[in-house]
mmCIF file of C-alpha atoms in Angstrom:
data_model
loop_
_atom_site.group_PDB
_atom_site.id
_atom_site.type_symbol
_atom_site.label_atom_id
_atom_site.label_comp_id
_atom_site.label_asym_id
_atom_site.label_seq_id
_atom_site.Cartn_x
_atom_site.Cartn_y
_atom_site.Cartn_z
ATOM 1 C CA MET A 2 -1.173 -0.959 32.645
ATOM 2 C CA LYS A 3 -0.384 -3.172 29.597
ATOM 3 C CA GLU A 4 -1.249 -1.921 25.824
ATOM 4 C CA VAL A 5 -0.984 -4.452 22.869
ATOM 5 C CA ILE A 6 -1.770 -4.129 19.354
ATOM 6 C CA LEU A 7 -4.576 -6.220 17.462
ATOM 7 C CA LEU A 8 -5.081 -6.107 14.141
ATOM 8 C CA LYS A 9 -7.614 -8.361 11.990
ATOM 9 C CA LEU A 10 -6.857 -9.765 8.342
ATOM 10 C CA GLY A 11 -8.495 -8.800 5.379
ATOM 11 C CA GLU A 12 -8.772 -11.561 3.070
ATOM 12 C CA ILE A 13 -6.143 -13.357 3.781
ATOM 13 C CA VAL A 14 -9.164 -15.452 5.940
ATOM 14 C CA LEU A 15 -10.382 -16.422 2.743
ATOM 15 C CA LYS A 16 -7.623 -18.083 2.079
ATOM 16 C CA GLY A 17 -7.926 -22.122 2.250
ATOM 17 C CA LEU A 18 -4.933 -24.985 2.471
ATOM 18 C CA ASN A 19 -2.242 -21.870 1.574
ATOM 19 C CA ARG A 20 -3.376 -19.599 4.260
ATOM 20 C CA ASN A 21 -0.313 -20.237 6.641
ATOM 21 C CA THR A 22 1.762 -18.993 3.704
ATOM 22 C CA PHE A 23 -0.127 -15.608 3.500
ATOM 23 C CA GLU A 24 -0.193 -15.492 7.657
ATOM 24 C CA ASN A 25 3.624 -15.748 7.241
ATOM 25 C CA ALA A 26 4.560 -13.532 4.547
ATOM 26 C CA LEU A 27 2.348 -10.759 7.338
ATOM 27 C CA ILE A 28 4.479 -11.377 10.399
ATOM 28 C CA LYS A 29 7.202 -11.513 8.693
ATOM 29 C CA ASN A 30 6.797 -7.924 7.200
ATOM 30 C CA ILE A 31 5.113 -6.992 10.063
ATOM 31 C CA ARG A 32 8.341 -7.936 12.502
ATOM 32 C CA ARG A 33 10.842 -6.446 9.735
ATOM 33 C CA ARG A 34 8.722 -2.809 9.780
ATOM 34 C CA LEU A 35 8.873 -2.632 13.544
ATOM 35 C CA ALA A 36 12.070 -3.739 13.962
ATOM 36 C CA PRO A 37 13.607 0.010 14.255
ATOM 37 C CA LEU A 38 11.247 0.726 16.854
ATOM 38 C CA GLY A 39 12.966 -1.923 19.141
ATOM 39 C CA GLU A 40 11.550 -5.428 20.565
ATOM 40 C CA PHE A 41 7.976 -6.841 19.759
ATOM 41 C CA GLU A 42 7.031 -9.956 19.888
ATOM 42 C CA VAL A 43 4.739 -10.810 17.261
ATOM 43 C CA ARG A 44 1.467 -13.456 17.515
ATOM 44 C CA MET A 45 -0.642 -15.118 15.548
ATOM 45 C CA ALA A 46 -4.228 -16.696 17.665
ATOM 46 C CA GLN A 47 -7.524 -17.193 16.300
ATOM 47 C CA SER A 48 -7.349 -14.960 13.202
ATOM 48 C CA THR A 49 -6.067 -12.484 14.930
ATOM 49 C CA ILE A 50 -2.406 -10.492 15.498
ATOM 50 C CA THR A 51 -1.449 -9.594 18.415
ATOM 51 C CA ILE A 52 2.050 -7.501 18.878
ATOM 52 C CA THR A 53 3.228 -6.369 22.237
ATOM 53 C CA PRO A 54 5.884 -4.222 22.798
ATOM 54 C CA GLY A 55 8.821 -4.677 24.293
ATOM 55 C CA PRO A 56 10.843 -2.158 27.524
ATOM 56 C CA GLY A 57 10.988 1.067 25.826
ATOM 57 C CA ALA A 58 9.707 -0.105 22.347
ATOM 58 C CA ASP A 59 7.922 2.765 20.503
ATOM 59 C CA LEU A 60 4.135 1.715 20.731
ATOM 60 C CA GLU A 61 3.211 5.116 18.737
ATOM 61 C CA GLY A 62 5.368 4.076 16.050
ATOM 62 C CA ALA A 63 4.498 0.977 15.660
ATOM 63 C CA VAL A 64 0.534 1.989 15.066
ATOM 64 C CA GLU A 65 1.717 4.417 12.417
ATOM 65 C CA ARG A 66 3.788 1.767 10.717
ATOM 66 C CA VAL A 67 0.793 -0.904 10.763
ATOM 67 C CA ARG A 68 -0.968 1.225 9.714
ATOM 68 C CA LYS A 69 0.405 1.180 6.508
ATOM 69 C CA ILE A 70 1.302 -2.862 6.311
ATOM 70 C CA PHE A 71 -0.638 -4.782 3.574
ATOM 71 C CA GLY A 72 -2.667 -7.553 5.110
ATOM 72 C CA VAL A 73 -4.085 -5.680 7.789
ATOM 73 C CA ILE A 74 -8.121 -5.067 7.264
ATOM 74 C CA THR A 75 -8.338 -3.052 10.850
ATOM 75 C CA PHE A 76 -6.440 -2.500 14.082
ATOM 76 C CA SER A 77 -6.825 -1.512 17.292
ATOM 77 C CA ARG A 78 -4.491 -0.263 20.496
ATOM 78 C CA ALA A 79 -5.753 -2.286 23.392
ATOM 79 C CA CYS A 80 -5.352 -2.961 26.749
ATOM 80 C CA VAL A 81 -4.636 -6.549 27.776
ATOM 81 C CA THR A 82 -5.414 -8.011 31.543
ATOM 82 C CA GLU A 83 -6.517 -11.491 33.157
ATOM 83 C CA LYS A 84 -9.604 -13.319 31.986
ATOM 84 C CA SER A 85 -12.153 -12.158 35.437
ATOM 85 C CA MET A 86 -15.167 -9.758 35.065
ATOM 86 C CA GLU A 87 -13.597 -7.708 38.072
ATOM 87 C CA ALA A 88 -9.989 -6.611 36.018
ATOM 88 C CA VAL A 89 -12.024 -6.354 32.592
ATOM 89 C CA ARG A 90 -14.895 -4.184 34.328
ATOM 90 C CA ALA A 91 -11.326 -2.429 35.767
ATOM 91 C CA ALA A 92 -9.721 -2.024 32.421
ATOM 92 C CA ALA A 93 -13.038 -0.857 30.944
ATOM 93 C CA VAL A 94 -13.322 1.685 33.276
ATOM 94 C CA GLU A 95 -9.810 3.286 33.591
ATOM 95 C CA TYR A 96 -8.269 2.080 29.316
ATOM 96 C CA LEU A 97 -11.473 4.088 27.578
ATOM 97 C CA ARG A 98 -12.171 6.875 30.168
ATOM 98 C CA PRO A 99 -10.518 9.222 27.810
ATOM 99 C CA GLN A 100 -13.477 8.749 25.077
ATOM 100 C CA LEU A 101 -15.774 7.840 27.399
ATOM 101 C CA SER A 102 -15.643 11.218 29.504
ATOM 102 C CA THR A 103 -16.507 13.160 27.037
ATOM 103 C CA VAL A 104 -19.269 11.454 24.749
ATOM 104 C CA ARG A 105 -23.102 10.873 25.368
ATOM 105 C CA THR A 106 -23.713 7.375 23.758
ATOM 106 C CA PHE A 107 -21.681 3.588 23.715
ATOM 107 C CA LYS A 108 -23.010 0.278 23.264
ATOM 108 C CA VAL A 109 -20.295 -2.759 24.078
ATOM 109 C CA GLU A 110 -20.021 -5.745 21.831
ATOM 110 C CA THR A 111 -17.754 -8.986 23.417
ATOM 111 C CA LYS A 112 -15.990 -11.481 21.449
ATOM 112 C CA ARG A 113 -16.277 -14.740 23.800
ATOM 113 C CA ALA A 114 -13.013 -16.707 21.680
ATOM 114 C CA ASP A 115 -12.089 -18.931 24.623
ATOM 115 C CA LYS A 116 -15.583 -20.959 25.124
ATOM 116 C CA LYS A 117 -14.556 -21.722 28.664
ATOM 117 C CA PHE A 118 -15.063 -18.533 30.088
ATOM 118 C CA PRO A 119 -17.621 -18.747 32.736
ATOM 119 C CA LEU A 120 -20.425 -16.084 30.971
ATOM 120 C CA SER A 121 -21.653 -15.903 27.677
ATOM 121 C CA SER A 122 -20.818 -12.465 25.527
ATOM 122 C CA PRO A 123 -24.203 -10.935 25.953
ATOM 123 C CA GLU A 124 -23.868 -11.271 30.229
ATOM 124 C CA ILE A 125 -20.018 -10.135 29.563
ATOM 125 C CA SER A 126 -21.831 -6.639 27.780
ATOM 126 C CA ALA A 127 -24.226 -6.314 30.346
ATOM 127 C CA GLU A 128 -22.035 -6.108 33.445
ATOM 128 C CA VAL A 129 -19.392 -4.596 31.586
ATOM 129 C CA GLY A 130 -21.925 -1.620 30.833
ATOM 130 C CA ALA A 131 -23.731 -1.744 33.526
ATOM 131 C CA CYS A 132 -20.271 -0.939 35.069
ATOM 132 C CA LEU A 133 -19.308 2.219 32.350
ATOM 133 C CA LEU A 134 -23.203 3.595 33.106
ATOM 134 C CA ASP A 135 -22.352 3.888 36.921
ATOM 135 C CA ALA A 136 -18.910 5.229 36.726
ATOM 136 C CA PHE A 137 -19.649 8.051 33.952
ATOM 137 C CA PRO A 138 -22.963 9.499 34.795
ATOM 138 C CA ASN A 139 -22.633 11.442 30.691
ATOM 139 C CA LEU A 140 -23.560 8.301 29.504
ATOM 140 C CA THR A 141 -26.945 6.499 27.760
ATOM 141 C CA VAL A 142 -27.108 3.162 25.917
ATOM 142 C CA ASN A 143 -27.607 3.450 22.383
ATOM 143 C CA VAL A 144 -27.147 0.527 19.877
ATOM 144 C CA HIS A 145 -28.009 0.958 17.040
ATOM 145 C CA GLU A 146 -26.205 4.555 16.630
ATOM 146 C CA PRO A 147 -23.425 4.829 19.741
ATOM 147 C CA ASP A 148 -20.787 7.060 20.141
ATOM 148 C CA VAL A 149 -18.456 4.801 20.940
ATOM 149 C CA THR A 150 -18.818 1.093 20.974
ATOM 150 C CA VAL A 151 -16.645 -0.249 23.691
ATOM 151 C CA ARG A 152 -15.112 -3.993 22.625
ATOM 152 C CA VAL A 153 -14.467 -6.848 24.859
ATOM 153 C CA GLU A 154 -12.547 -10.250 23.453
ATOM 154 C CA ILE A 155 -11.938 -13.006 25.807
ATOM 155 C CA ARG A 156 -9.004 -14.409 24.057
ATOM 156 C CA ASP A 157 -6.696 -17.811 25.404
ATOM 157 C CA PHE A 158 -4.051 -15.425 26.307
ATOM 158 C CA GLY A 159 -6.340 -13.000 27.605
ATOM 159 C CA ALA A 160 -8.741 -10.100 27.673
ATOM 160 C CA TYR A 161 -8.711 -7.472 26.050
ATOM 161 C CA VAL A 162 -10.369 -4.177 26.154
ATOM 162 C CA HIS A 163 -10.407 -1.373 23.388
ATOM 163 C CA GLY A 164 -12.324 0.913 21.313
ATOM 164 C CA GLU A 165 -13.708 1.419 17.543
ATOM 165 C CA PRO A 166 -10.854 -0.474 15.867
ATOM 166 C CA GLU A 167 -8.716 2.086 12.816
ATOM 167 C CA GLN A 168 -9.046 1.502 8.866
ATOM 168 C CA GLY A 169 -6.094 -1.142 7.606
ATOM 169 C CA ALA A 170 -3.615 -0.757 4.658
ATOM 170 C CA GLY A 171 -6.033 -3.788 3.271
ATOM 171 C CA GLY A 172 -4.699 -6.284 0.132
ATOM 172 C CA ILE A 173 -2.952 -8.732 1.209
ATOM 173 C CA PRO A 174 1.228 -9.335 2.345
ATOM 174 C CA VAL A 175 3.464 -8.630 0.406
ATOM 175 C CA GLY A 176 6.122 -11.034 -1.074
ATOM 176 C CA THR A 177 2.847 -13.105 -1.408
ATOM 177 C CA GLY A 178 1.997 -12.047 -4.764
ATOM 178 C CA GLY A 179 5.210 -12.866 -7.241
ATOM 179 C CA LYS A 180 8.099 -9.793 -7.801
ATOM 180 C CA ALA A 181 7.953 -7.296 -10.876
ATOM 181 C CA ALA A 182 9.633 -4.675 -12.387
ATOM 182 C CA ILE A 183 7.687 -1.532 -12.491
ATOM 183 C CA LEU A 184 9.020 1.900 -14.436
ATOM 184 C CA ILE A 185 8.548 4.392 -12.149
ATOM 185 C CA SER A 186 8.966 8.102 -13.100
ATOM 186 C CA GLY A 187 8.659 11.693 -11.388
ATOM 187 C CA GLY A 188 4.755 12.367 -11.912
ATOM 188 C CA ILE A 189 1.748 11.404 -10.506
ATOM 189 C CA ASP A 190 0.677 7.547 -12.039
ATOM 190 C CA SER A 191 3.197 5.627 -11.511
ATOM 191 C CA PRO A 192 4.321 5.892 -8.075
ATOM 192 C CA VAL A 193 -0.122 5.565 -7.545
ATOM 193 C CA ALA A 194 0.207 2.185 -9.707
ATOM 194 C CA ALA A 195 3.394 0.818 -7.572
ATOM 195 C CA TRP A 196 1.455 0.686 -4.730
ATOM 196 C CA MET A 197 -2.020 -0.575 -5.839
ATOM 197 C CA MET A 198 0.631 -3.633 -7.416
ATOM 198 C CA ALA A 199 2.094 -4.001 -3.599
ATOM 199 C CA LYS A 200 -1.523 -4.060 -2.355
ATOM 200 C CA ARG A 201 -1.853 -7.000 -3.872
ATOM 201 C CA GLY A 202 1.343 -8.584 -2.625
ATOM 202 C CA VAL A 203 3.518 -7.459 -5.336
ATOM 203 C CA GLU A 204 7.639 -7.124 -4.299
ATOM 204 C CA LEU A 205 8.580 -4.277 -6.434
ATOM 205 C CA THR A 206 11.522 -4.104 -8.933
ATOM 206 C CA PRO A 207 10.797 -0.138 -9.627
ATOM 207 C CA ILE A 208 12.451 0.844 -12.694
ATOM 208 C CA HIS A 209 13.819 4.640 -13.657
ATOM 209 C CA PHE A 210 14.734 6.046 -17.076
ATOM 210 C CA ALA A 211 17.060 9.120 -16.453
ATOM 211 C CA SER A 212 18.535 11.137 -18.907
ATOM 212 C CA PRO A 213 21.589 13.465 -18.345
ATOM 213 C CA PRO A 214 22.174 16.285 -18.828
ATOM 214 C CA TYR A 215 18.568 17.011 -20.424
ATOM 215 C CA THR A 216 17.913 15.844 -16.369
ATOM 216 C CA SER A 217 18.648 16.620 -13.029
ATOM 217 C CA GLU A 218 20.303 14.833 -10.203
ATOM 218 C CA ARG A 219 17.610 16.118 -8.252
ATOM 219 C CA ALA A 220 15.190 14.991 -10.627
ATOM 220 C CA GLU A 221 16.336 11.298 -9.712
ATOM 221 C CA ARG A 222 16.416 12.314 -5.859
ATOM 222 C CA LYS A 223 12.674 13.139 -6.450
ATOM 223 C CA VAL A 224 12.145 9.478 -7.831
ATOM 224 C CA ALA A 225 13.435 7.576 -4.558
ATOM 225 C CA GLN A 226 11.484 10.277 -2.037
ATOM 226 C CA LEU A 227 8.893 8.782 -4.284
ATOM 227 C CA LEU A 228 9.263 5.464 -3.795
ATOM 228 C CA GLY A 229 10.706 6.366 -0.483
ATOM 229 C CA ARG A 230 6.742 6.720 0.394
ATOM 230 C CA VAL A 231 5.903 4.172 -1.331
ATOM 231 C CA ALA A 232 7.629 1.983 0.484
ATOM 232 C CA GLU A 233 6.274 2.518 3.202
ATOM 233 C CA TYR A 234 3.751 0.390 2.665
ATOM 234 C CA ALA A 235 5.072 -1.590 -0.172
ATOM 235 C CA GLY A 236 8.128 -2.511 2.187
ATOM 236 C CA ARG A 237 12.123 -2.397 0.626
ATOM 237 C CA MET A 238 13.125 -1.550 -2.545
ATOM 238 C CA TYR A 239 15.974 -1.210 -4.815
ATOM 239 C CA MET A 240 15.836 1.603 -7.656
ATOM 240 C CA ILE A 241 17.625 0.943 -10.943
ATOM 241 C CA THR A 242 18.532 4.056 -12.940
ATOM 242 C CA VAL A 243 18.984 3.486 -16.487
ATOM 243 C CA PRO A 244 21.026 6.352 -18.554
ATOM 244 C CA PHE A 245 18.582 6.846 -21.424
ATOM 245 C CA ALA A 246 19.785 10.098 -23.230
ATOM 246 C CA ARG A 247 22.151 8.532 -25.919
ATOM 247 C CA VAL A 248 18.656 6.520 -26.862
ATOM 248 C CA GLN A 249 16.443 9.515 -27.140
ATOM 249 C CA GLU A 250 19.227 11.277 -28.970
ATOM 250 C CA GLU A 251 19.376 8.117 -31.973
ATOM 251 C CA ILE A 252 15.678 8.158 -31.761
ATOM 252 C CA LEU A 253 15.775 12.228 -31.997
ATOM 253 C CA ASP A 254 18.447 12.308 -34.585
ATOM 254 C CA LYS A 255 17.140 9.427 -37.434
ATOM 255 C CA CYS A 256 13.640 8.697 -36.957
ATOM 256 C CA PRO A 257 9.950 11.118 -37.594
ATOM 257 C CA GLU A 258 9.560 13.482 -34.798
ATOM 258 C CA ASP A 259 5.626 11.968 -34.678
ATOM 259 C CA TYR A 260 7.348 8.856 -33.985
ATOM 260 C CA PHE A 261 9.586 9.672 -30.993
ATOM 261 C CA THR A 262 7.308 9.023 -28.217
ATOM 262 C CA ILE A 263 6.145 5.658 -29.370
ATOM 263 C CA LEU A 264 9.350 4.783 -30.206
ATOM 264 C CA MET A 265 11.041 5.399 -27.377
ATOM 265 C CA ARG A 266 8.269 4.110 -24.831
ATOM 266 C CA ARG A 267 9.062 0.499 -26.690
ATOM 267 C CA PHE A 268 13.165 1.065 -26.210
ATOM 268 C CA MET A 269 12.156 1.709 -22.440
ATOM 269 C CA MET A 270 9.944 -1.751 -22.497
ATOM 270 C CA ARG A 271 12.700 -3.333 -23.959
ATOM 271 C CA VAL A 272 15.474 -2.261 -21.932
ATOM 272 C CA SER A 273 13.031 -3.299 -18.893
ATOM 273 C CA GLU A 274 12.000 -6.618 -20.020
ATOM 274 C CA ARG A 275 16.116 -7.199 -19.956
ATOM 275 C CA ILE A 276 16.508 -5.738 -16.278
ATOM 276 C CA ALA A 277 12.768 -8.160 -15.468
ATOM 277 C CA ALA A 278 14.934 -11.077 -16.396
ATOM 278 C CA ILE A 279 18.061 -10.536 -14.374
ATOM 279 C CA GLU A 280 16.142 -9.248 -11.033
ATOM 280 C CA GLY A 281 13.689 -12.288 -11.711
ATOM 281 C CA CYS A 282 10.824 -10.838 -12.190
ATOM 282 C CA ALA A 283 7.491 -12.150 -13.753
ATOM 283 C CA ALA A 284 6.107 -9.329 -15.186
ATOM 284 C CA LEU A 285 6.459 -5.330 -16.063
ATOM 285 C CA ILE A 286 3.870 -2.981 -14.512
ATOM 286 C CA THR A 287 3.136 1.028 -15.890
ATOM 287 C CA GLY A 288 1.542 3.851 -14.801
ATOM 288 C CA GLU A 289 -0.298 3.962 -18.218
ATOM 289 C CA SER A 290 -4.308 5.099 -18.194
ATOM 290 C CA LEU A 291 -6.007 4.462 -21.399
ATOM 291 C CA GLY A 292 -6.629 7.768 -23.440
ATOM 292 C CA GLN A 293 -4.663 10.067 -20.737
ATOM 293 C CA VAL A 294 -1.890 10.961 -23.260
ATOM 294 C CA ALA A 295 -1.267 10.612 -27.067
ATOM 295 C CA SER A 296 0.786 7.388 -25.798
ATOM 296 C CA GLN A 297 -1.997 6.052 -23.963
ATOM 297 C CA THR A 298 -4.445 5.668 -27.145
ATOM 298 C CA LEU A 299 -5.380 1.884 -27.373
ATOM 299 C CA GLU A 300 -3.329 2.027 -30.928
ATOM 300 C CA SER A 301 -0.154 3.577 -28.698
ATOM 301 C CA LEU A 302 0.043 1.056 -25.999
ATOM 302 C CA THR A 303 -0.990 -1.809 -28.287
ATOM 303 C CA VAL A 304 2.460 -0.690 -30.102
ATOM 304 C CA THR A 305 4.183 -0.102 -27.288
ATOM 305 C CA GLU A 306 3.328 -3.745 -25.659
ATOM 306 C CA ASP A 307 4.776 -5.180 -29.130
ATOM 307 C CA ALA A 308 7.964 -4.690 -28.086
ATOM 308 C CA VAL A 309 7.939 -7.250 -24.751
ATOM 309 C CA GLU A 310 8.643 -10.190 -26.196
ATOM 310 C CA SER A 311 7.266 -12.464 -23.231
ATOM 311 C CA LEU A 312 6.619 -11.189 -20.230
ATOM 312 C CA PRO A 313 2.925 -9.890 -19.492
ATOM 313 C CA VAL A 314 2.244 -5.843 -18.974
ATOM 314 C CA PHE A 315 0.273 -4.865 -16.330
ATOM 315 C CA ARG A 316 -1.675 -1.836 -15.893
ATOM 316 C CA PRO A 317 -3.174 -0.982 -12.598
ATOM 317 C CA LEU A 318 -4.469 2.309 -13.519
ATOM 318 C CA ILE A 319 -5.705 0.951 -16.807
ATOM 319 C CA GLY A 320 -9.447 2.439 -15.996
ATOM 320 C CA THR A 321 -8.955 5.062 -13.984
ATOM 321 C CA ASP A 322 -9.440 9.264 -14.961
ATOM 322 C CA LYS A 323 -7.111 11.708 -13.661
ATOM 323 C CA ALA A 324 -8.863 12.902 -10.446
ATOM 324 C CA GLU A 325 -9.216 9.435 -9.444
ATOM 325 C CA ILE A 326 -5.512 9.117 -9.480
ATOM 326 C CA VAL A 327 -4.742 12.186 -8.156
ATOM 327 C CA SER A 328 -6.785 11.414 -4.782
ATOM 328 C CA LEU A 329 -4.651 7.877 -4.432
ATOM 329 C CA SER A 330 -1.799 9.898 -4.913
ATOM 330 C CA HIS A 331 -3.146 12.421 -1.861
ATOM 331 C CA GLN A 332 -3.530 9.339 0.068
ATOM 332 C CA ILE A 333 -0.479 7.571 0.315
ATOM 333 C CA GLY A 334 1.690 10.929 0.871
ATOM 334 C CA THR A 335 3.046 11.315 -3.377
ATOM 335 C CA PHE A 336 1.411 13.716 -4.599
ATOM 336 C CA ASP A 337 2.695 17.506 -2.996
ATOM 337 C CA ILE A 338 6.323 15.584 -4.311
ATOM 338 C CA SER A 339 4.810 14.625 -7.369
ATOM 339 C CA ILE A 340 4.564 17.896 -8.486
ATOM 340 C CA GLU A 341 7.606 19.340 -7.404
ATOM 341 C CA PRO A 342 9.416 21.158 -11.128
ATOM 342 C CA TYR A 343 11.984 18.430 -12.002
ATOM 343 C CA GLU A 344 11.709 16.895 -15.537
ATOM 344 C CA ASP A 345 12.374 13.513 -16.247
ATOM 345 C CA CYS A 346 13.259 11.327 -19.512
ATOM 346 C CA CYS A 347 9.638 11.487 -20.786
ATOM 347 C CA THR A 348 8.842 15.203 -20.575
ATOM 348 C CA VAL A 349 12.039 15.724 -22.645
ATOM 349 C CA PHE A 350 12.256 15.895 -26.758
ATOM 350 C CA THR A 351 8.757 15.863 -26.039
ATOM 351 C CA PRO A 352 7.067 15.850 -30.119
ATOM 352 C CA ARG A 353 5.119 18.658 -31.102
ATOM 353 C CA HIS A 354 2.404 16.790 -32.311
ATOM 354 C CA PRO A 355 2.834 13.229 -31.197
ATOM 355 C CA ARG A 356 1.291 10.129 -33.386
ATOM 356 C CA THR A 357 -2.111 9.244 -31.574
ATOM 357 C CA ARG A 358 -2.933 6.235 -33.351
ATOM 358 C CA PRO A 359 -0.165 3.970 -34.545
ATOM 359 C CA SER A 360 0.221 1.423 -36.917
ATOM 360 C CA LEU A 361 3.150 -0.988 -36.320
ATOM 361 C CA PRO A 362 4.478 -1.454 -39.564
ATOM 362 C CA TYR A 363 5.179 1.933 -39.582
ATOM 363 C CA VAL A 364 6.342 1.612 -36.095
ATOM 364 C CA GLU A 365 9.081 -1.184 -37.104
ATOM 365 C CA LYS A 366 9.325 0.957 -40.503
ATOM 366 C CA ALA A 367 10.621 3.938 -38.602
ATOM 367 C CA GLU A 368 12.414 1.547 -35.777
ATOM 368 C CA ALA A 369 15.029 0.313 -38.635
ATOM 369 C CA ALA A 370 16.802 3.662 -39.281
ATOM 370 C CA LEU A 371 18.454 2.677 -35.219
#
């Protein structure tokens, strides 16, 4: 029995004349993600992407990868057969036997994209439903709240039978939203911010600030692990590591202690803006959430952003609370890595009483000593 994966598109279907751009980017991302698993044919037709495995291809692995590709709203493993009612009935009985043998109620829904097929959608559903009632004495029809919905799709290239679709990652394809640099740490927040911006189609360039010998090589590997989890959704990324200890030592030696965090953040933004220009990025992204820590008050964020000369700064977590961020980190698989006890440069040299409402003239005066 031949199996395929059917992908339904999310908001891509609402795009206008540039819809093909989004579809082509999604197909390219799918092919790249599935390439290590064998040969797959990826084809778009009638707002559905069909993935057909070649001999020896890893279909189970493909399902897991498809689950995390932005641009897909739902997906289904489906049995493909010829476009005849005899074949469709037989496929429904055999392919869905494991599901239908263990439930009590069902209904059949049909989509007839090929209007040349001789039966209408209600007629197809009625015939398949009658066949399933004969084959499974445990079943009764419930059109309002069935245990299982059997789905039949009659398309140009064949007939497809499958059960309930699974939820995809949503969003739009990575690469369609431009390119941006994200300041990435080993904490909980910035990997979630990276995931959120990738979901909006942004290609990411991660910038990590390390402070050896105050931070360890293990702390940097932790960040790489976090990005590995994000990359399951965001695709390929290349992390740029900035050695930052010398900058921090200069600030600590020459500036008021309570301004340390703000001044450090301003220099991080300056460095990141320069790297972004080299890498062709059009924006900076941070994992800041309003009011979460001293450096994320409204005044602190304003003073920090003042150090950026020409790029917009996106903060996708700005209105979220910690519980929401933690929930998302569990969802994308970064939480357990984030809480590993390895310090990053943001947690060394922490002032005892950080300034929470800094004034730009005072900050610039403190910076003048550097």
